[in-house]
């Protein structure tokens, strides 16, 4: 397995390289954003560990450019910026995971192994299903070019369904992934929000599969 570490702190980069090599990985290090972007473009890597604050080009911009070029190399982002919006920005730019500094090396290895198990499926920056477009970075939804105003919950439900087009998704799965498990949710919450989306997107867009769940029609 070949890894690319993009980190400008020389001591941390060297420590990561030594530790990952001890785990059996082949590790290359790039010290700047532009160097990391070029290495990711031309090297045959299985995953990348990417710092956010880099000379020349931020980690956000590196991953954004890679995704715009349809390069789906799994990216684990590292940053001392631990705010929830910082983490959301990293994930919305196209990173697969986000770990704040200082971090546990054991946790980093576990998350890296999880990324490698998942591989590099296509993850477009803007989701498209039929005439629907959902831009996670801007939290913007359009239908046939016209913007559709959605509440936070409506947006989360549509996002989940658009990542599984023409697939039947059960009510239980939607409750698990779209609603907060720590908060009591009304039994008919899924039906209610599916109804809201139908009114905004068209009744034919969301199909009810009796006894199974819902399907977003392409």
Tab-separated table of C-alpha atoms in Angstrom:
chain	number	residue	atom	x	y	z
A	1	UNK	CA	0.000	0.000	0.000
A	2	UNK	CA	1.402	3.411	-1.017
A	3	UNK	CA	0.553	6.496	1.021
A	4	UNK	CA	1.157	10.175	0.397
A	5	UNK	CA	1.655	12.400	3.448
A	6	UNK	CA	1.312	16.126	2.736
A	7	UNK	CA	2.577	17.937	5.837
A	8	UNK	CA	4.790	21.008	6.233
A	9	UNK	CA	5.798	20.358	9.870
A	10	UNK	CA	9.022	18.435	9.242
A	11	UNK	CA	9.086	16.595	12.608
A	12	UNK	CA	5.473	15.465	12.318
A	13	UNK	CA	5.942	14.416	8.697
A	14	UNK	CA	9.025	12.373	9.604
A	15	UNK	CA	7.240	10.763	12.565
A	16	UNK	CA	4.275	9.813	10.403
A	17	UNK	CA	6.561	8.423	7.723
A	18	UNK	CA	8.514	6.279	10.215
A	19	UNK	CA	5.404	5.021	11.975
A	20	UNK	CA	3.524	4.158	8.791
A	21	UNK	CA	6.579	2.476	7.264
A	22	UNK	CA	6.810	0.343	10.422
A	23	UNK	CA	3.219	-0.742	9.691
A	24	UNK	CA	4.299	-1.920	6.229
A	25	UNK	CA	3.237	1.068	4.120
A	26	UNK	CA	5.334	2.706	1.432
A	27	UNK	CA	5.234	6.423	2.308
A	28	UNK	CA	6.127	9.527	0.307
A	29	UNK	CA	6.127	13.000	1.880
A	30	UNK	CA	5.306	16.329	0.227
A	31	UNK	CA	5.966	19.534	2.252
A	32	UNK	CA	3.725	22.015	0.394
A	33	UNK	CA	0.247	22.179	-1.108
A	34	UNK	CA	1.429	22.427	-4.748
A	35	UNK	CA	3.910	19.555	-4.268
A	36	UNK	CA	1.199	17.413	-2.699
A	37	UNK	CA	-1.238	18.161	-5.509
A	38	UNK	CA	1.305	17.207	-8.180
A	39	UNK	CA	2.271	14.024	-6.340
A	40	UNK	CA	-1.378	13.017	-5.966
A	41	UNK	CA	-1.986	13.655	-9.655
A	42	UNK	CA	0.923	11.573	-10.895
A	43	UNK	CA	1.601	8.992	-8.167
A	44	UNK	CA	-0.263	5.719	-7.811
A	45	UNK	CA	-1.303	6.134	-4.168
A	46	UNK	CA	-3.868	4.181	-2.170
A	47	UNK	CA	-4.618	7.070	0.224
A	48	UNK	CA	-3.402	10.523	1.232
A	49	UNK	CA	-2.947	12.118	4.668
A	50	UNK	CA	-3.365	15.850	4.069
A	51	UNK	CA	-2.701	18.796	6.384
A	52	UNK	CA	-5.012	21.809	6.056
A	53	UNK	CA	-2.598	24.714	6.646
A	54	UNK	CA	0.043	24.267	3.947
A	55	UNK	CA	2.419	26.655	2.133
A	56	UNK	CA	1.349	27.608	-1.370
A	57	UNK	CA	-2.057	25.913	-1.394
A	58	UNK	CA	-4.333	24.922	1.457
A	59	UNK	CA	-5.401	21.342	2.032
A	60	UNK	CA	-8.967	22.420	1.266
A	61	UNK	CA	-7.906	23.644	-2.161
A	62	UNK	CA	-5.780	20.549	-2.840
A	63	UNK	CA	-8.673	18.157	-2.277
A	64	UNK	CA	-11.114	20.464	-4.074
A	65	UNK	CA	-8.905	20.452	-7.184
A	66	UNK	CA	-8.443	16.697	-7.070
A	67	UNK	CA	-12.200	16.115	-6.923
A	68	UNK	CA	-12.817	18.652	-9.709
A	69	UNK	CA	-10.420	16.579	-11.830
A	70	UNK	CA	-12.401	13.437	-10.894
A	71	UNK	CA	-9.525	11.956	-8.904
A	72	UNK	CA	-11.020	9.912	-6.066
A	73	UNK	CA	-7.922	9.130	-3.985
A	74	UNK	CA	-9.121	8.623	-0.367
A	75	UNK	CA	-8.119	11.628	1.761
A	76	UNK	CA	-7.691	11.805	5.532
A	77	UNK	CA	-7.387	15.466	6.488
A	78	UNK	CA	-5.324	16.601	9.505
A	79	UNK	CA	-5.733	19.993	11.137
A	80	UNK	CA	-5.237	21.927	14.358
A	81	UNK	CA	-8.525	23.658	13.468
A	82	UNK	CA	-11.024	21.717	15.548
A	83	UNK	CA	-14.217	23.713	15.075
A	84	UNK	CA	-17.249	21.875	13.747
A	85	UNK	CA	-17.455	24.238	10.762
A	86	UNK	CA	-13.775	23.629	9.954
A	87	UNK	CA	-14.432	19.900	9.894
A	88	UNK	CA	-17.566	20.396	7.801
A	89	UNK	CA	-15.597	22.526	5.312
A	90	UNK	CA	-13.010	19.782	4.903
A	91	UNK	CA	-15.581	17.072	4.318
A	92	UNK	CA	-17.648	19.254	1.982
A	93	UNK	CA	-14.538	19.984	-0.106
A	94	UNK	CA	-14.235	16.258	-0.765
A	95	UNK	CA	-12.123	14.811	2.064
A	96	UNK	CA	-13.202	11.385	3.319
A	97	UNK	CA	-12.290	11.891	6.986
A	98	UNK	CA	-10.997	14.646	9.279
A	99	UNK	CA	-8.769	14.249	12.323
A	100	UNK	CA	-7.798	17.119	14.627
A	101	UNK	CA	-4.318	17.712	16.061
A	102	UNK	CA	-3.059	16.563	18.466
A	103	UNK	CA	-4.314	13.119	17.514
A	104	UNK	CA	-3.929	9.564	18.694
A	105	UNK	CA	-1.698	7.563	16.350
A	106	UNK	CA	-3.810	4.483	17.095
A	107	UNK	CA	-6.944	6.336	15.959
A	108	UNK	CA	-5.184	7.654	12.853
A	109	UNK	CA	-4.208	4.106	11.873
A	110	UNK	CA	-7.743	2.832	12.464
A	111	UNK	CA	-9.268	5.589	10.332
A	112	UNK	CA	-6.676	5.043	7.621
A	113	UNK	CA	-7.459	1.311	7.517
A	114	UNK	CA	-11.173	2.139	7.249
A	115	UNK	CA	-10.456	4.425	4.258
A	116	UNK	CA	-8.383	1.740	2.573
A	117	UNK	CA	-11.144	-0.833	3.066
A	118	UNK	CA	-13.640	1.474	1.364
A	119	UNK	CA	-11.294	2.142	-1.550
A	120	UNK	CA	-11.833	5.041	-3.949
A	121	UNK	CA	-15.387	5.037	-5.320
A	122	UNK	CA	-16.426	8.044	-7.372
A	123	UNK	CA	-17.543	10.919	-5.130
A	124	UNK	CA	-18.560	13.865	-7.287
A	125	UNK	CA	-18.370	17.294	-5.668
A	126	UNK	CA	-21.884	18.080	-6.927
A	127	UNK	CA	-24.504	15.315	-6.774
A	128	UNK	CA	-26.697	14.968	-9.863
A	129	UNK	CA	-29.840	12.859	-10.254
A	130	UNK	CA	-31.920	13.681	-13.310
A	131	UNK	CA	-32.555	17.438	-13.260
A	132	UNK	CA	-31.665	17.690	-9.552
A	133	UNK	CA	-28.307	19.103	-8.432
A	134	UNK	CA	-27.056	19.183	-4.835
A	135	UNK	CA	-23.863	21.073	-3.999
A	136	UNK	CA	-22.677	20.050	-0.484
A	137	UNK	CA	-20.067	22.813	-0.255
A	138	UNK	CA	-22.678	25.532	-0.856
A	139	UNK	CA	-25.600	23.569	0.628
A	140	UNK	CA	-27.514	24.505	-2.517
A	141	UNK	CA	-30.143	22.456	-4.336
A	142	UNK	CA	-31.483	23.198	-7.804
A	143	UNK	CA	-34.104	21.571	-9.981
A	144	UNK	CA	-33.823	22.216	-13.709
A	145	UNK	CA	-31.570	25.161	-12.866
A	146	UNK	CA	-33.965	26.800	-10.384
A	147	UNK	CA	-32.929	26.939	-6.734
A	148	UNK	CA	-35.050	24.949	-4.277
A	149	UNK	CA	-35.221	26.226	-0.690
A	150	UNK	CA	-34.965	23.362	1.812
A	151	UNK	CA	-34.845	23.174	5.595
A	152	UNK	CA	-31.857	21.498	7.223
A	153	UNK	CA	-33.686	18.197	7.679
A	154	UNK	CA	-35.107	18.223	4.154
A	155	UNK	CA	-31.617	18.866	2.814
A	156	UNK	CA	-30.088	16.003	4.845
A	157	UNK	CA	-32.796	13.601	3.678
A	158	UNK	CA	-32.360	14.563	0.028
A	159	UNK	CA	-28.567	14.343	0.310
A	160	UNK	CA	-28.817	10.790	1.652
A	161	UNK	CA	-31.248	9.712	-1.069
A	162	UNK	CA	-29.280	11.366	-3.889
A	163	UNK	CA	-26.244	9.304	-2.929
A	164	UNK	CA	-28.381	6.186	-3.526
A	165	UNK	CA	-30.401	6.952	-6.674
A	166	UNK	CA	-32.860	4.320	-7.895
A	167	UNK	CA	-32.171	2.347	-4.701
A	168	UNK	CA	-34.864	1.444	-2.196
A	169	UNK	CA	-33.880	2.936	1.178
A	170	UNK	CA	-35.765	1.712	4.239
A	171	UNK	CA	-37.408	3.937	6.830
A	172	UNK	CA	-35.129	2.459	9.508
A	173	UNK	CA	-32.010	3.314	7.486
A	174	UNK	CA	-33.200	6.887	6.989
A	175	UNK	CA	-33.927	7.296	10.697
A	176	UNK	CA	-30.471	5.944	11.544
A	177	UNK	CA	-28.565	8.192	9.141
A	178	UNK	CA	-30.601	11.393	8.841
A	179	UNK	CA	-32.069	11.818	12.328
A	180	UNK	CA	-30.161	12.236	15.590
A	181	UNK	CA	-30.296	8.952	17.490
A	182	UNK	CA	-29.965	10.779	20.826
A	183	UNK	CA	-33.189	12.726	20.261
A	184	UNK	CA	-36.614	11.121	20.366
A	185	UNK	CA	-38.103	11.157	16.873
A	186	UNK	CA	-41.769	10.894	15.960
A	187	UNK	CA	-42.615	7.516	14.379
A	188	UNK	CA	-43.960	9.207	11.228
A	189	UNK	CA	-41.048	11.660	10.815
A	190	UNK	CA	-39.786	10.033	7.607
A	191	UNK	CA	-43.233	10.071	5.996
A	192	UNK	CA	-43.712	13.724	6.959
A	193	UNK	CA	-40.408	14.876	5.457
A	194	UNK	CA	-40.808	12.753	2.345
A	195	UNK	CA	-44.104	14.606	1.900
A	196	UNK	CA	-42.351	17.966	2.267
A	197	UNK	CA	-39.779	16.993	-0.380
A	198	UNK	CA	-42.489	15.807	-2.752
A	199	UNK	CA	-44.225	19.162	-2.539
A	200	UNK	CA	-40.974	20.947	-3.419
A	201	UNK	CA	-39.517	18.520	-5.969
A	202	UNK	CA	-42.618	16.901	-7.492
A	203	UNK	CA	-44.624	13.912	-6.337
A	204	UNK	CA	-43.176	11.633	-9.006
A	205	UNK	CA	-39.609	12.256	-7.805
A	206	UNK	CA	-39.906	10.157	-4.621
A	207	UNK	CA	-41.481	6.746	-4.980
A	208	UNK	CA	-42.925	4.766	-2.065
A	209	UNK	CA	-42.109	1.062	-2.284
A	210	UNK	CA	-44.729	-0.501	-0.077
A	211	UNK	CA	-43.260	-2.463	2.812
A	212	UNK	CA	-39.693	-1.608	1.800
A	213	UNK	CA	-39.016	2.133	1.854
A	214	UNK	CA	-38.464	5.000	-0.576
A	215	UNK	CA	-36.665	5.416	-3.873
A	216	UNK	CA	-35.402	8.597	-5.522
A	217	UNK	CA	-36.324	8.255	-9.180
A	218	UNK	CA	-33.763	9.367	-11.780
